[in-house]
């Protein structure tokens, strides 16, 4: 089956059909997310926090991103996979941006890249799209600039900041971005941006009127405990059921209840008898392979 393309995503906005994007960082999660109905899988640099154990996205490298994006490509067949360009893989100039974006396309085989920043990233977005690399923009609370923002704060709340965000969004659209993520933007402003832009907006903490939504997988399913962002909805608590299962496993190993006969392998009693001293009696547990 052919993968969803950036043109399909743009067509969805025209039809008024909501776009579902979720993050994934490995093959089994990519399969789950695709089975769950996502049209777009983002291999986000949130990888650094929810999988690699860093306390921000800043330490994530190109090598990390390529490694995980390859896994997501192997685990999915239909979704458009977007590789997130990590900190300092494009901020250092368009030549670095071109080289690193090309790695996502050539080595990982994904369908598009995402990078953060509005006007200041527009030139790079223009060069990448001119070279045939589809780019998703990302404005609002962009995590790679969290130190500049002074924390995780909603953006665009004052008239001046809202106008700035509008200019940022328009600059990305003009530069050729095929979609724009709006992160932590007041819902009415996100609605206005969605109406004014011809390309789809994908919201995270940006209200219901965006053309699509993105959520971080580990937040949605309860696998990230450090904090739960206000914009994240926990649809299940997989962390709790996994913890319960692991406690049961520990108890069964300690008591000898696991492994039982169903999870053990038998041996031909005649072959086993040859290993035993003459006169040694085989028990049922020996025949099941539970004792040697
Ligand atoms: O890295 C990521 O997962 C993201 C989303 C929060 C949009 O950029």
XYZ file of C-alpha atoms and ligand atoms in Angstrom:
300
model
C 0.000 0.000 0.000
C 1.305 3.457 -0.861
C 2.127 5.823 1.947
C 0.149 8.979 2.628
C 1.849 11.983 1.041
C 2.153 15.649 1.950
C -0.331 16.413 -0.876
C -2.847 14.039 0.743
C -2.426 15.985 3.998
C -3.053 19.300 2.220
C -6.121 17.815 0.508
C -7.501 16.810 3.913
C -7.577 20.472 4.956
C -9.457 21.353 1.767
C -12.027 18.613 2.517
C -12.312 19.707 6.161
C -11.129 16.267 7.319
C -9.161 16.344 10.584
C -5.565 15.139 10.456
C -4.344 12.711 13.139
C -0.659 12.828 14.015
C 0.992 10.886 16.862
C 4.596 10.448 17.840
C 6.392 7.097 17.707
C 10.043 6.271 18.210
C 10.320 2.546 17.464
C 8.841 -0.165 15.235
C 6.223 -1.725 17.590
C 4.906 1.702 18.613
C 4.752 2.789 14.968
C 2.589 -0.278 14.265
C 0.281 0.557 17.192
C -0.014 4.196 16.222
C -0.779 3.300 12.608
C -3.353 0.707 13.704
C -4.825 3.471 15.880
C -5.481 5.489 12.717
C -2.724 8.105 12.562
C -2.185 9.522 9.090
C 1.106 11.113 10.162
C 3.743 9.679 12.501
C 6.139 12.212 13.959
C 9.469 10.857 15.141
C 9.738 13.812 17.494
C 12.820 14.929 19.362
C 10.632 14.464 22.478
C 12.354 11.102 22.087
C 15.041 12.629 24.295
C 12.654 13.027 27.233
C 10.166 10.180 26.925
C 12.531 7.430 25.749
C 16.160 8.420 26.316
C 15.729 9.864 29.819
C 17.052 13.408 29.262
C 15.266 16.320 30.940
C 14.957 18.304 27.697
C 15.123 17.714 23.937
C 18.443 19.564 23.591
C 20.860 16.607 23.923
C 19.209 14.623 21.093
C 21.579 14.069 18.153
C 21.144 13.377 14.448
C 22.425 9.837 15.084
C 19.652 9.284 17.667
C 17.039 10.618 15.266
C 18.175 8.587 12.261
C 18.354 5.394 14.344
C 14.794 5.810 15.665
C 13.325 7.086 12.385
C 14.619 3.970 10.603
C 12.844 1.821 13.208
C 9.574 3.728 12.729
C 9.843 3.288 8.959
C 10.301 -0.472 9.447
C 7.273 -0.626 11.755
C 4.855 1.345 9.561
C 3.537 0.908 6.034
C 0.959 3.584 5.368
C 1.516 6.724 7.444
C 3.531 9.732 6.349
C 6.600 9.612 8.596
C 8.075 12.980 9.572
C 11.582 13.162 11.037
C 12.143 15.928 13.577
C 15.371 17.852 13.041
C 17.165 17.997 16.417
C 18.766 20.991 18.132
C 21.687 22.451 16.133
C 21.060 20.273 13.080
C 19.723 23.322 11.139
C 20.217 26.426 13.329
C 23.860 26.593 12.178
C 22.995 27.464 8.566
C 21.165 26.185 5.518
C 24.054 23.999 4.329
C 23.964 22.007 7.587
C 20.165 21.942 7.371
C 20.322 20.573 3.812
C 22.897 17.912 4.726
C 20.952 16.744 7.798
C 17.508 16.859 6.168
C 18.940 14.795 3.293
C 20.077 12.175 5.841
C 16.471 11.830 7.058
C 15.315 11.238 3.488
C 18.187 9.060 2.231
C 19.239 7.043 5.310
C 15.947 6.827 7.210
C 13.672 6.990 4.164
C 11.039 9.226 5.738
C 8.622 11.413 3.770
C 9.253 14.831 5.336
C 11.172 16.672 8.047
C 10.005 19.092 10.738
C 11.931 22.034 12.096
C 11.175 24.729 14.639
C 10.986 28.495 14.206
C 8.978 30.998 12.153
C 10.550 33.861 10.216
C 14.034 32.946 11.378
C 13.720 29.462 9.832
C 11.891 30.540 6.663
C 15.014 30.804 4.498
C 16.016 27.251 5.434
C 12.480 25.976 4.793
C 12.611 27.629 1.360
C 15.950 26.018 0.455
C 14.841 22.545 1.627
C 11.520 22.632 -0.218
C 13.271 23.937 -3.360
C 15.533 20.877 -3.111
C 12.476 18.584 -2.953
C 12.440 17.967 0.799
C 8.947 18.482 2.258
C 9.064 20.514 5.478
C 6.600 20.782 8.348
C 6.994 24.055 10.297
C 6.598 24.390 14.069
C 5.834 27.599 15.973
C 4.518 28.658 19.385
C 6.313 27.014 22.303
C 9.163 25.424 20.395
C 10.961 23.170 22.844
C 14.450 23.661 21.423
C 14.168 27.354 22.471
C 12.744 26.593 25.933
C 15.647 28.405 27.637
C 14.916 31.528 25.583
C 11.195 31.386 26.476
C 12.038 30.999 30.175
C 9.992 27.791 30.571
C 6.978 26.007 29.137
C 4.663 28.963 28.572
C 1.699 29.546 26.275
C 2.816 31.797 23.398
C 1.029 34.606 21.516
C -1.047 35.883 24.429
C -0.463 39.615 23.893
C -1.513 41.432 20.686
C 2.137 41.976 19.716
C 3.063 38.338 20.331
C -0.027 37.173 18.415
C 0.888 39.351 15.415
C 4.430 37.972 15.558
C 3.077 34.411 15.440
C 0.891 35.313 12.450
C 3.924 36.684 10.609
C 5.876 33.571 11.529
C 3.136 31.293 10.181
C 2.812 33.289 6.962
C 6.597 33.275 6.439
C 6.623 29.462 6.732
C 3.676 29.117 4.361
C 5.341 31.369 1.784
C 8.602 29.462 2.135
C 6.762 26.252 1.158
C 6.022 24.430 4.448
C 3.298 21.829 3.753
C 1.872 22.034 7.311
C 2.587 23.925 10.525
C 2.550 22.639 14.115
C 1.110 25.148 16.600
C 2.283 24.315 20.135
C 0.847 26.000 23.237
C -1.044 28.727 21.384
C -4.352 30.140 22.717
C -7.260 28.365 20.993
C -8.830 31.522 19.462
C -5.490 32.574 17.946
C -4.930 29.058 16.572
C -8.408 29.230 15.029
C -7.562 32.540 13.331
C -4.276 31.139 12.017
C -6.051 28.033 10.738
C -8.542 30.182 8.836
C -5.870 32.436 7.337
C -3.412 29.752 6.222
C -3.869 27.607 3.139
C -1.671 24.875 4.645
C -2.924 22.679 7.499
C -2.257 23.567 11.131
C -1.553 20.702 13.525
C -2.224 21.676 17.125
C -0.791 20.545 20.419
C -2.246 22.640 23.218
C -3.792 24.892 20.538
C -7.507 24.098 20.750
C -9.994 22.184 18.665
C -10.080 24.397 15.567
C -6.701 23.366 14.168
C -6.827 21.212 11.021
C -5.247 18.335 12.925
C -3.899 17.333 16.311
C -0.638 15.795 17.503
C -0.023 14.086 20.831
C 3.064 12.501 22.324
C 2.446 8.721 22.497
C 3.967 8.265 25.967
C 1.756 11.047 27.408
C -1.400 9.543 25.855
C -0.866 6.027 27.180
C 0.628 6.787 30.589
C 4.195 5.731 29.892
C 5.801 9.055 30.874
C 5.479 9.899 34.551
C 7.815 12.844 35.145
C 4.929 15.260 34.498
C 1.672 15.315 32.513
C 1.375 18.468 30.389
C -2.029 20.227 30.600
C -2.557 19.747 26.862
C -1.946 15.986 27.041
C -4.911 13.642 27.474
C -4.176 10.266 29.042
C -6.366 7.777 27.155
C -5.101 4.785 29.109
C -2.700 4.020 31.938
C -0.509 1.401 30.302
C 2.242 2.224 32.812
C 0.042 0.963 35.684
C -0.869 -2.303 33.950
C 2.728 -2.944 32.904
C 3.914 -2.334 36.492
C 1.260 -4.779 37.795
C 2.325 -7.435 35.256
C 5.990 -7.048 36.194
C 5.237 -7.375 39.910
C 3.331 -10.598 39.205
C 6.312 -11.927 37.197
C 8.677 -11.148 40.089
C 6.387 -12.896 42.571
C 6.100 -15.986 40.338
C 9.864 -16.236 39.781
C 10.505 -15.908 43.518
C 7.900 -18.573 44.368
C 8.889 -20.962 41.540
C 5.460 -20.719 39.912
C 7.109 -19.509 36.704
C 8.064 -21.084 34.378
C 5.397 -23.813 34.502
C 5.097 -26.827 32.176
C 3.384 -24.715 29.473
C 6.434 -22.464 29.198
C 9.083 -25.221 29.420
C 10.454 -27.754 26.942
C 10.337 -31.541 27.235
C 13.170 -33.971 26.578
C 13.074 -37.571 25.455
C 13.223 -39.515 28.772
C 15.519 -42.130 27.132
C 18.051 -39.429 26.192
C 17.821 -37.959 29.665
C 18.257 -41.387 31.268
C 21.644 -41.720 29.574
C 22.819 -38.668 31.479
C 21.714 -40.128 34.806
C 23.655 -42.538 37.015
C 22.293 -46.167 36.816
C 19.314 -46.661 39.120
C 18.357 -42.945 39.118
C 14.554 -42.558 38.979
C 13.121 -39.935 36.563
C 10.403 -37.833 38.114
C 7.601 -36.124 36.176
C 9.385 -32.780 36.741
C 12.545 -34.203 35.125
C 10.596 -35.352 32.071
C 9.080 -31.877 31.712
C 12.512 -30.351 31.879
C 11.733 -28.510 35.105
C 14.615 -30.239 36.986
C 17.849 -31.571 35.475
O 9.141 16.415 19.331
C 7.909 16.321 19.348
O 7.325 15.305 19.739
C 7.154 17.474 18.870
C 5.696 17.519 19.197
C 5.520 17.969 20.597
C 4.967 18.360 18.232
O 7.713 18.347 18.287
